[in-house]
CSV table of C-alpha atoms in Angstrom, one decimal:
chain,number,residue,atom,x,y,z
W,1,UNK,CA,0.0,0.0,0.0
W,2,UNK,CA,1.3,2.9,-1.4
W,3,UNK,CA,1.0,6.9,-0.5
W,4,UNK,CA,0.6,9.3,-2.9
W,5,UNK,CA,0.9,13.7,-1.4
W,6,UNK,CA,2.4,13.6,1.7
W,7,UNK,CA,1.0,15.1,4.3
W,8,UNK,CA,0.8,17.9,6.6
W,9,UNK,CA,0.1,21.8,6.8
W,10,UNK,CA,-0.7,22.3,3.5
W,11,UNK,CA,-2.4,18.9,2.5
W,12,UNK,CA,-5.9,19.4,0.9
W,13,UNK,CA,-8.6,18.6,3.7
W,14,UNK,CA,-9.5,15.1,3.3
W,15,UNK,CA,-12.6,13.2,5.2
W,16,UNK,CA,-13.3,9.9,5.8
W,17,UNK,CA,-16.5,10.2,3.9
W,18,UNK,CA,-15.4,7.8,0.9
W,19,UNK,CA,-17.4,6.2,-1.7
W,20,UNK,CA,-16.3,2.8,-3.8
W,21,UNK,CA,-16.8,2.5,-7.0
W,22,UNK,CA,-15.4,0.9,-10.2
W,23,UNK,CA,-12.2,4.0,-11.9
W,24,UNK,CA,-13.5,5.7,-15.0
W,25,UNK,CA,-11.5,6.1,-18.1
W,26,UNK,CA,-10.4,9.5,-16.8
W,27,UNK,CA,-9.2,8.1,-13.4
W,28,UNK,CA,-6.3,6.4,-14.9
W,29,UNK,CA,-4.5,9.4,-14.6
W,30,UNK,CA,-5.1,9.7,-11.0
W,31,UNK,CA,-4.1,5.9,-10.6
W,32,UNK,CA,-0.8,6.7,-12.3
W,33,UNK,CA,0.2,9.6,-9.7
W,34,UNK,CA,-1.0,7.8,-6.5
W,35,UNK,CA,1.3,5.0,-8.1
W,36,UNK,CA,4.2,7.5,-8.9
W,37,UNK,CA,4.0,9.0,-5.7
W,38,UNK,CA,4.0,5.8,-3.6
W,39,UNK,CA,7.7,5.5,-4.4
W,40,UNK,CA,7.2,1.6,-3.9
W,41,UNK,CA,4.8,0.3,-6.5
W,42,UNK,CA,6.0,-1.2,-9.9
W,43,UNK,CA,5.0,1.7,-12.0
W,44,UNK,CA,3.2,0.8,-15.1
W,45,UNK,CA,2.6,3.8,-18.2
W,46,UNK,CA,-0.1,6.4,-17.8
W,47,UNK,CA,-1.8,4.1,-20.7
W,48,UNK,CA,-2.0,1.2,-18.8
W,49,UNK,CA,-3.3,2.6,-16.2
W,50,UNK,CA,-6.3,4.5,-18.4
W,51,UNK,CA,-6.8,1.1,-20.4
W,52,UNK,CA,-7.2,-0.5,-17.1
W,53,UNK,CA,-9.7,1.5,-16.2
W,54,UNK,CA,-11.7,0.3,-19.0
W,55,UNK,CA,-11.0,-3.2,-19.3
W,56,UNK,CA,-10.5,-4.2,-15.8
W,57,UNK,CA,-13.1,-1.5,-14.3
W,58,UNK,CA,-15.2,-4.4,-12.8
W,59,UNK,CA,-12.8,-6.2,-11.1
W,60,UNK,CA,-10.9,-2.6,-9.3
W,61,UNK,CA,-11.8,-0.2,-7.3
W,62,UNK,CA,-11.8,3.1,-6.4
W,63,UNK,CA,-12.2,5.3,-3.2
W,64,UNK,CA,-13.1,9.0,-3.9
W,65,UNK,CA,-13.0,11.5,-1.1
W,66,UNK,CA,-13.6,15.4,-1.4
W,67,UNK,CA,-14.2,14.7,-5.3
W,68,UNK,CA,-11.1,13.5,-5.3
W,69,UNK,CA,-9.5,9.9,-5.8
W,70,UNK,CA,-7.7,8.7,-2.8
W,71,UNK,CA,-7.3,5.7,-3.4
W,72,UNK,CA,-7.4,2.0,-5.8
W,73,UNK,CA,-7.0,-1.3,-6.1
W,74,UNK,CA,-6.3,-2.7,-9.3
W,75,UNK,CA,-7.8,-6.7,-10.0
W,76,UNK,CA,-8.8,-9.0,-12.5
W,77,UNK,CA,-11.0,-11.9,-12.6
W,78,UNK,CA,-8.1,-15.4,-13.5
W,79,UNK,CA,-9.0,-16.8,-16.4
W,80,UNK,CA,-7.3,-20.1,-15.2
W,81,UNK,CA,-8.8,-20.0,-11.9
W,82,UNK,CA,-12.8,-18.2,-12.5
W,83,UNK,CA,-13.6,-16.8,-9.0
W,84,UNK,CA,-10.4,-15.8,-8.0
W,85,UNK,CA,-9.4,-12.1,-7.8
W,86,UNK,CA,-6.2,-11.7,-8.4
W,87,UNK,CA,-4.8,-7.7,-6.8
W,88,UNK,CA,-2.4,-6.6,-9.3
W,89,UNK,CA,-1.8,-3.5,-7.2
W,90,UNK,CA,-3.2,-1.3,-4.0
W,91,UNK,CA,-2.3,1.9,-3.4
W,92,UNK,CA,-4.2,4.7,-0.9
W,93,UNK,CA,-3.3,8.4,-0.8
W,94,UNK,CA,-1.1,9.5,1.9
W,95,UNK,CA,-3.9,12.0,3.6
W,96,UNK,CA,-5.8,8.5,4.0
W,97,UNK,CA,-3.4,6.4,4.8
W,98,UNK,CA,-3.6,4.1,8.3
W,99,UNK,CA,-7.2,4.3,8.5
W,100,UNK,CA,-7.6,1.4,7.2
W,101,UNK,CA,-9.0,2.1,3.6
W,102,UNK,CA,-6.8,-0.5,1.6
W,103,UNK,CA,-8.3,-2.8,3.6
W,104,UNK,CA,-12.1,-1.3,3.0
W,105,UNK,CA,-11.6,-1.4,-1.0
W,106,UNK,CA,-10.5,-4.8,-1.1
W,107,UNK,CA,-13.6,-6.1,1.0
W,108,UNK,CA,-15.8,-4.2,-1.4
W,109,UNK,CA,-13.9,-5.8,-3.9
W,110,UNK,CA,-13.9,-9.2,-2.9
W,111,UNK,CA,-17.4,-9.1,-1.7
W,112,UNK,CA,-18.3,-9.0,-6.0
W,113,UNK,CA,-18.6,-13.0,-5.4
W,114,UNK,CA,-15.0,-13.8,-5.4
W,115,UNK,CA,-14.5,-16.8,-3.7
W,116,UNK,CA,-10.4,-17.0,-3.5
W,117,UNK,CA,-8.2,-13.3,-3.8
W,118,UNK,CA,-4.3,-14.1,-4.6
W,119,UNK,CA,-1.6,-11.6,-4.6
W,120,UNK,CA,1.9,-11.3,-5.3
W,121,UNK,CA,4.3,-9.7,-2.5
W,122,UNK,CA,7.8,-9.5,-2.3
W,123,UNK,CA,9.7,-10.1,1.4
W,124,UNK,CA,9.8,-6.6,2.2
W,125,UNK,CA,6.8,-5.1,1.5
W,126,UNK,CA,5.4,-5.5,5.0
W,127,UNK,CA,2.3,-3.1,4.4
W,128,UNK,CA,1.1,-5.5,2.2
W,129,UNK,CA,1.8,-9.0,4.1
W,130,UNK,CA,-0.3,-7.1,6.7
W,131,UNK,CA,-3.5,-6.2,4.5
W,132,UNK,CA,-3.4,-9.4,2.9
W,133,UNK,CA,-3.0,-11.1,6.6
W,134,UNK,CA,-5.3,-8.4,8.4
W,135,UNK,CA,-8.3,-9.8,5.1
W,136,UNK,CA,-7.7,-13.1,5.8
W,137,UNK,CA,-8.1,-13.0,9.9
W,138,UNK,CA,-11.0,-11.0,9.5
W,139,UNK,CA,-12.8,-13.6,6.6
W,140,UNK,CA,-11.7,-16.2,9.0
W,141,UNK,CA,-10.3,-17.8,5.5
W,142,UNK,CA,-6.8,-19.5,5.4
W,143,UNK,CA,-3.8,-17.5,3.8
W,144,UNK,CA,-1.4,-19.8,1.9
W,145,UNK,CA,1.8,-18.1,1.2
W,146,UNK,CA,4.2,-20.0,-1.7
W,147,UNK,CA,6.9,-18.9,-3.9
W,148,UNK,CA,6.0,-18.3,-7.3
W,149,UNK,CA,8.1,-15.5,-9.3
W,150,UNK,CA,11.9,-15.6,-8.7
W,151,UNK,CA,14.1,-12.4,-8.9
W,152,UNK,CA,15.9,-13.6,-11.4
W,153,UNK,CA,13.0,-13.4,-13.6
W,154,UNK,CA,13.0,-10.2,-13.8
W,155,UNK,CA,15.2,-7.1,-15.2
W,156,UNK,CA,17.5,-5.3,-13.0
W,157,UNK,CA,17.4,-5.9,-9.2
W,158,UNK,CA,13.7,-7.6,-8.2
W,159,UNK,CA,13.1,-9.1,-5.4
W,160,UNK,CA,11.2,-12.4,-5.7
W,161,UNK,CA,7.3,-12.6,-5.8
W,162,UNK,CA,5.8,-15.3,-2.9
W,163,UNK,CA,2.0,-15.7,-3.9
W,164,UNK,CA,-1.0,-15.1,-1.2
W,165,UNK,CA,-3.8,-17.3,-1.9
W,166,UNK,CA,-6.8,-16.6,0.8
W,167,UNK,CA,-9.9,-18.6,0.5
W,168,UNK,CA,-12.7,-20.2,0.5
W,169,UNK,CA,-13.9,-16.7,0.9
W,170,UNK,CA,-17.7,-17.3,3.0
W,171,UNK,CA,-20.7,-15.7,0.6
Protein backbone atom coordinates (compact mmCIF):
# COMPACT_ATOMS: atom_id res chain seq x y z
CA UNK A 1 0.00 0.00 0.00
CA UNK A 2 1.32 2.91 -1.38
CA UNK A 3 0.97 6.94 -0.49
CA UNK A 4 0.63 9.28 -2.85
CA UNK A 5 0.93 13.74 -1.42
CA UNK A 6 2.43 13.64 1.68
CA UNK A 7 1.00 15.11 4.29
CA UNK A 8 0.82 17.88 6.62
CA UNK A 9 0.10 21.79 6.84
CA UNK A 10 -0.72 22.27 3.50
CA UNK A 11 -2.40 18.94 2.49
CA UNK A 12 -5.89 19.36 0.94
CA UNK A 13 -8.63 18.60 3.72
CA UNK A 14 -9.47 15.12 3.32
CA UNK A 15 -12.61 13.18 5.21
CA UNK A 16 -13.29 9.94 5.78
CA UNK A 17 -16.52 10.22 3.88
CA UNK A 18 -15.40 7.85 0.93
CA UNK A 19 -17.41 6.20 -1.70
CA UNK A 20 -16.26 2.83 -3.80
CA UNK A 21 -16.77 2.48 -7.04
CA UNK A 22 -15.42 0.94 -10.15
CA UNK A 23 -12.21 4.03 -11.86
CA UNK A 24 -13.45 5.67 -15.01
CA UNK A 25 -11.47 6.10 -18.15
CA UNK A 26 -10.44 9.54 -16.82
CA UNK A 27 -9.21 8.14 -13.39
CA UNK A 28 -6.30 6.36 -14.93
CA UNK A 29 -4.46 9.40 -14.62
CA UNK A 30 -5.12 9.69 -10.95
CA UNK A 31 -4.12 5.90 -10.56
CA UNK A 32 -0.84 6.66 -12.29
CA UNK A 33 0.23 9.62 -9.71
CA UNK A 34 -1.02 7.81 -6.52
CA UNK A 35 1.28 5.01 -8.15
CA UNK A 36 4.24 7.46 -8.86
CA UNK A 37 3.99 9.02 -5.68
CA UNK A 38 4.04 5.76 -3.60
CA UNK A 39 7.66 5.55 -4.44
CA UNK A 40 7.24 1.63 -3.87
CA UNK A 41 4.85 0.30 -6.48
CA UNK A 42 6.01 -1.17 -9.94
CA UNK A 43 5.03 1.69 -12.01
CA UNK A 44 3.23 0.85 -15.10
CA UNK A 45 2.59 3.76 -18.18
CA UNK A 46 -0.11 6.36 -17.77
CA UNK A 47 -1.84 4.09 -20.67
CA UNK A 48 -2.00 1.24 -18.76
CA UNK A 49 -3.30 2.61 -16.23
CA UNK A 50 -6.33 4.46 -18.38
CA UNK A 51 -6.81 1.09 -20.44
CA UNK A 52 -7.21 -0.48 -17.08
CA UNK A 53 -9.66 1.54 -16.20
CA UNK A 54 -11.74 0.30 -19.01
CA UNK A 55 -10.99 -3.23 -19.33
CA UNK A 56 -10.53 -4.19 -15.83
CA UNK A 57 -13.07 -1.52 -14.25
CA UNK A 58 -15.18 -4.40 -12.84
CA UNK A 59 -12.75 -6.23 -11.09
CA UNK A 60 -10.86 -2.61 -9.28
CA UNK A 61 -11.84 -0.19 -7.34
CA UNK A 62 -11.82 3.10 -6.43
CA UNK A 63 -12.21 5.27 -3.22
CA UNK A 64 -13.15 9.03 -3.94
CA UNK A 65 -13.04 11.52 -1.10
CA UNK A 66 -13.56 15.36 -1.37
CA UNK A 67 -14.16 14.68 -5.31
CA UNK A 68 -11.06 13.49 -5.34
CA UNK A 69 -9.45 9.90 -5.81
CA UNK A 70 -7.68 8.72 -2.81
CA UNK A 71 -7.25 5.67 -3.43
CA UNK A 72 -7.40 2.03 -5.83
CA UNK A 73 -6.98 -1.35 -6.09
CA UNK A 74 -6.33 -2.75 -9.28
CA UNK A 75 -7.80 -6.71 -10.04
CA UNK A 76 -8.83 -8.99 -12.45
CA UNK A 77 -11.01 -11.86 -12.61
CA UNK A 78 -8.12 -15.40 -13.49
CA UNK A 79 -8.99 -16.78 -16.39
CA UNK A 80 -7.25 -20.10 -15.22
CA UNK A 81 -8.82 -19.98 -11.88
CA UNK A 82 -12.76 -18.24 -12.50
CA UNK A 83 -13.64 -16.80 -8.98
CA UNK A 84 -10.38 -15.84 -7.99
CA UNK A 85 -9.38 -12.06 -7.80
CA UNK A 86 -6.15 -11.72 -8.41
CA UNK A 87 -4.79 -7.72 -6.84
CA UNK A 88 -2.40 -6.56 -9.25
CA UNK A 89 -1.84 -3.51 -7.19
CA UNK A 90 -3.16 -1.25 -4.03
CA UNK A 91 -2.31 1.90 -3.36
CA UNK A 92 -4.16 4.74 -0.95
CA UNK A 93 -3.28 8.44 -0.82
CA UNK A 94 -1.14 9.50 1.89
CA UNK A 95 -3.89 11.96 3.55
CA UNK A 96 -5.78 8.53 3.99
CA UNK A 97 -3.39 6.43 4.85
CA UNK A 98 -3.64 4.12 8.31
CA UNK A 99 -7.19 4.31 8.54
CA UNK A 100 -7.63 1.38 7.15
CA UNK A 101 -9.05 2.12 3.64
CA UNK A 102 -6.75 -0.48 1.61
CA UNK A 103 -8.28 -2.76 3.63
CA UNK A 104 -12.09 -1.28 3.01
CA UNK A 105 -11.65 -1.43 -1.05
CA UNK A 106 -10.47 -4.76 -1.08
CA UNK A 107 -13.57 -6.08 1.00
CA UNK A 108 -15.82 -4.15 -1.41
CA UNK A 109 -13.92 -5.80 -3.91
CA UNK A 110 -13.88 -9.25 -2.86
CA UNK A 111 -17.45 -9.13 -1.69
CA UNK A 112 -18.25 -9.01 -5.96
CA UNK A 113 -18.56 -13.00 -5.44
CA UNK A 114 -15.00 -13.80 -5.40
CA UNK A 115 -14.53 -16.83 -3.67
CA UNK A 116 -10.41 -16.95 -3.50
CA UNK A 117 -8.18 -13.33 -3.77
CA UNK A 118 -4.25 -14.08 -4.61
CA UNK A 119 -1.56 -11.60 -4.60
CA UNK A 120 1.90 -11.34 -5.29
CA UNK A 121 4.30 -9.67 -2.45
CA UNK A 122 7.84 -9.46 -2.33
CA UNK A 123 9.75 -10.07 1.36
CA UNK A 124 9.84 -6.63 2.22
CA UNK A 125 6.78 -5.13 1.52
CA UNK A 126 5.41 -5.45 4.95
CA UNK A 127 2.28 -3.13 4.38
CA UNK A 128 1.07 -5.45 2.20
CA UNK A 129 1.84 -8.97 4.15
CA UNK A 130 -0.29 -7.08 6.67
CA UNK A 131 -3.50 -6.17 4.47
CA UNK A 132 -3.44 -9.38 2.90
CA UNK A 133 -3.00 -11.06 6.62
CA UNK A 134 -5.29 -8.41 8.36
CA UNK A 135 -8.34 -9.76 5.11
CA UNK A 136 -7.66 -13.09 5.79
CA UNK A 137 -8.10 -13.05 9.88
CA UNK A 138 -11.01 -10.98 9.47
CA UNK A 139 -12.83 -13.62 6.63
CA UNK A 140 -11.71 -16.24 9.02
CA UNK A 141 -10.27 -17.75 5.51
CA UNK A 142 -6.80 -19.49 5.37
CA UNK A 143 -3.82 -17.52 3.80
CA UNK A 144 -1.39 -19.76 1.87
CA UNK A 145 1.82 -18.09 1.17
CA UNK A 146 4.22 -19.98 -1.74
CA UNK A 147 6.92 -18.86 -3.90
CA UNK A 148 6.01 -18.31 -7.34
CA UNK A 149 8.15 -15.46 -9.27
CA UNK A 150 11.87 -15.64 -8.73
CA UNK A 151 14.05 -12.40 -8.86
CA UNK A 152 15.92 -13.58 -11.40
CA UNK A 153 13.05 -13.42 -13.63
CA UNK A 154 13.04 -10.19 -13.81
CA UNK A 155 15.25 -7.14 -15.17
CA UNK A 156 17.54 -5.28 -12.99
CA UNK A 157 17.40 -5.87 -9.15
CA UNK A 158 13.73 -7.63 -8.21
CA UNK A 159 13.10 -9.13 -5.41
CA UNK A 160 11.23 -12.45 -5.75
CA UNK A 161 7.27 -12.58 -5.79
CA UNK A 162 5.79 -15.33 -2.95
CA UNK A 163 1.99 -15.73 -3.86
CA UNK A 164 -1.00 -15.12 -1.19
CA UNK A 165 -3.83 -17.27 -1.86
CA UNK A 166 -6.81 -16.57 0.75
CA UNK A 167 -9.94 -18.56 0.52
CA UNK A 168 -12.67 -20.16 0.50
CA UNK A 169 -13.94 -16.65 0.93
CA UNK A 170 -17.71 -17.34 2.97
CA UNK A 171 -20.69 -15.70 0.59
Amino acid sequence: MSSAEPSGPHSPSVTMDEAFGPPRLEDGRHLWRIARDSKTLDLNSPYSYVLWCRDFAATSVVARAGGEVRGFVTGFDRPEDPGTLFVWQVAVDAALRGRGLAGRMLAALADRGFRFVEATVTPDNTASDRLFTAFARDRDAELRRTPLLSGELFPGDHQPEELYRIGPLDR
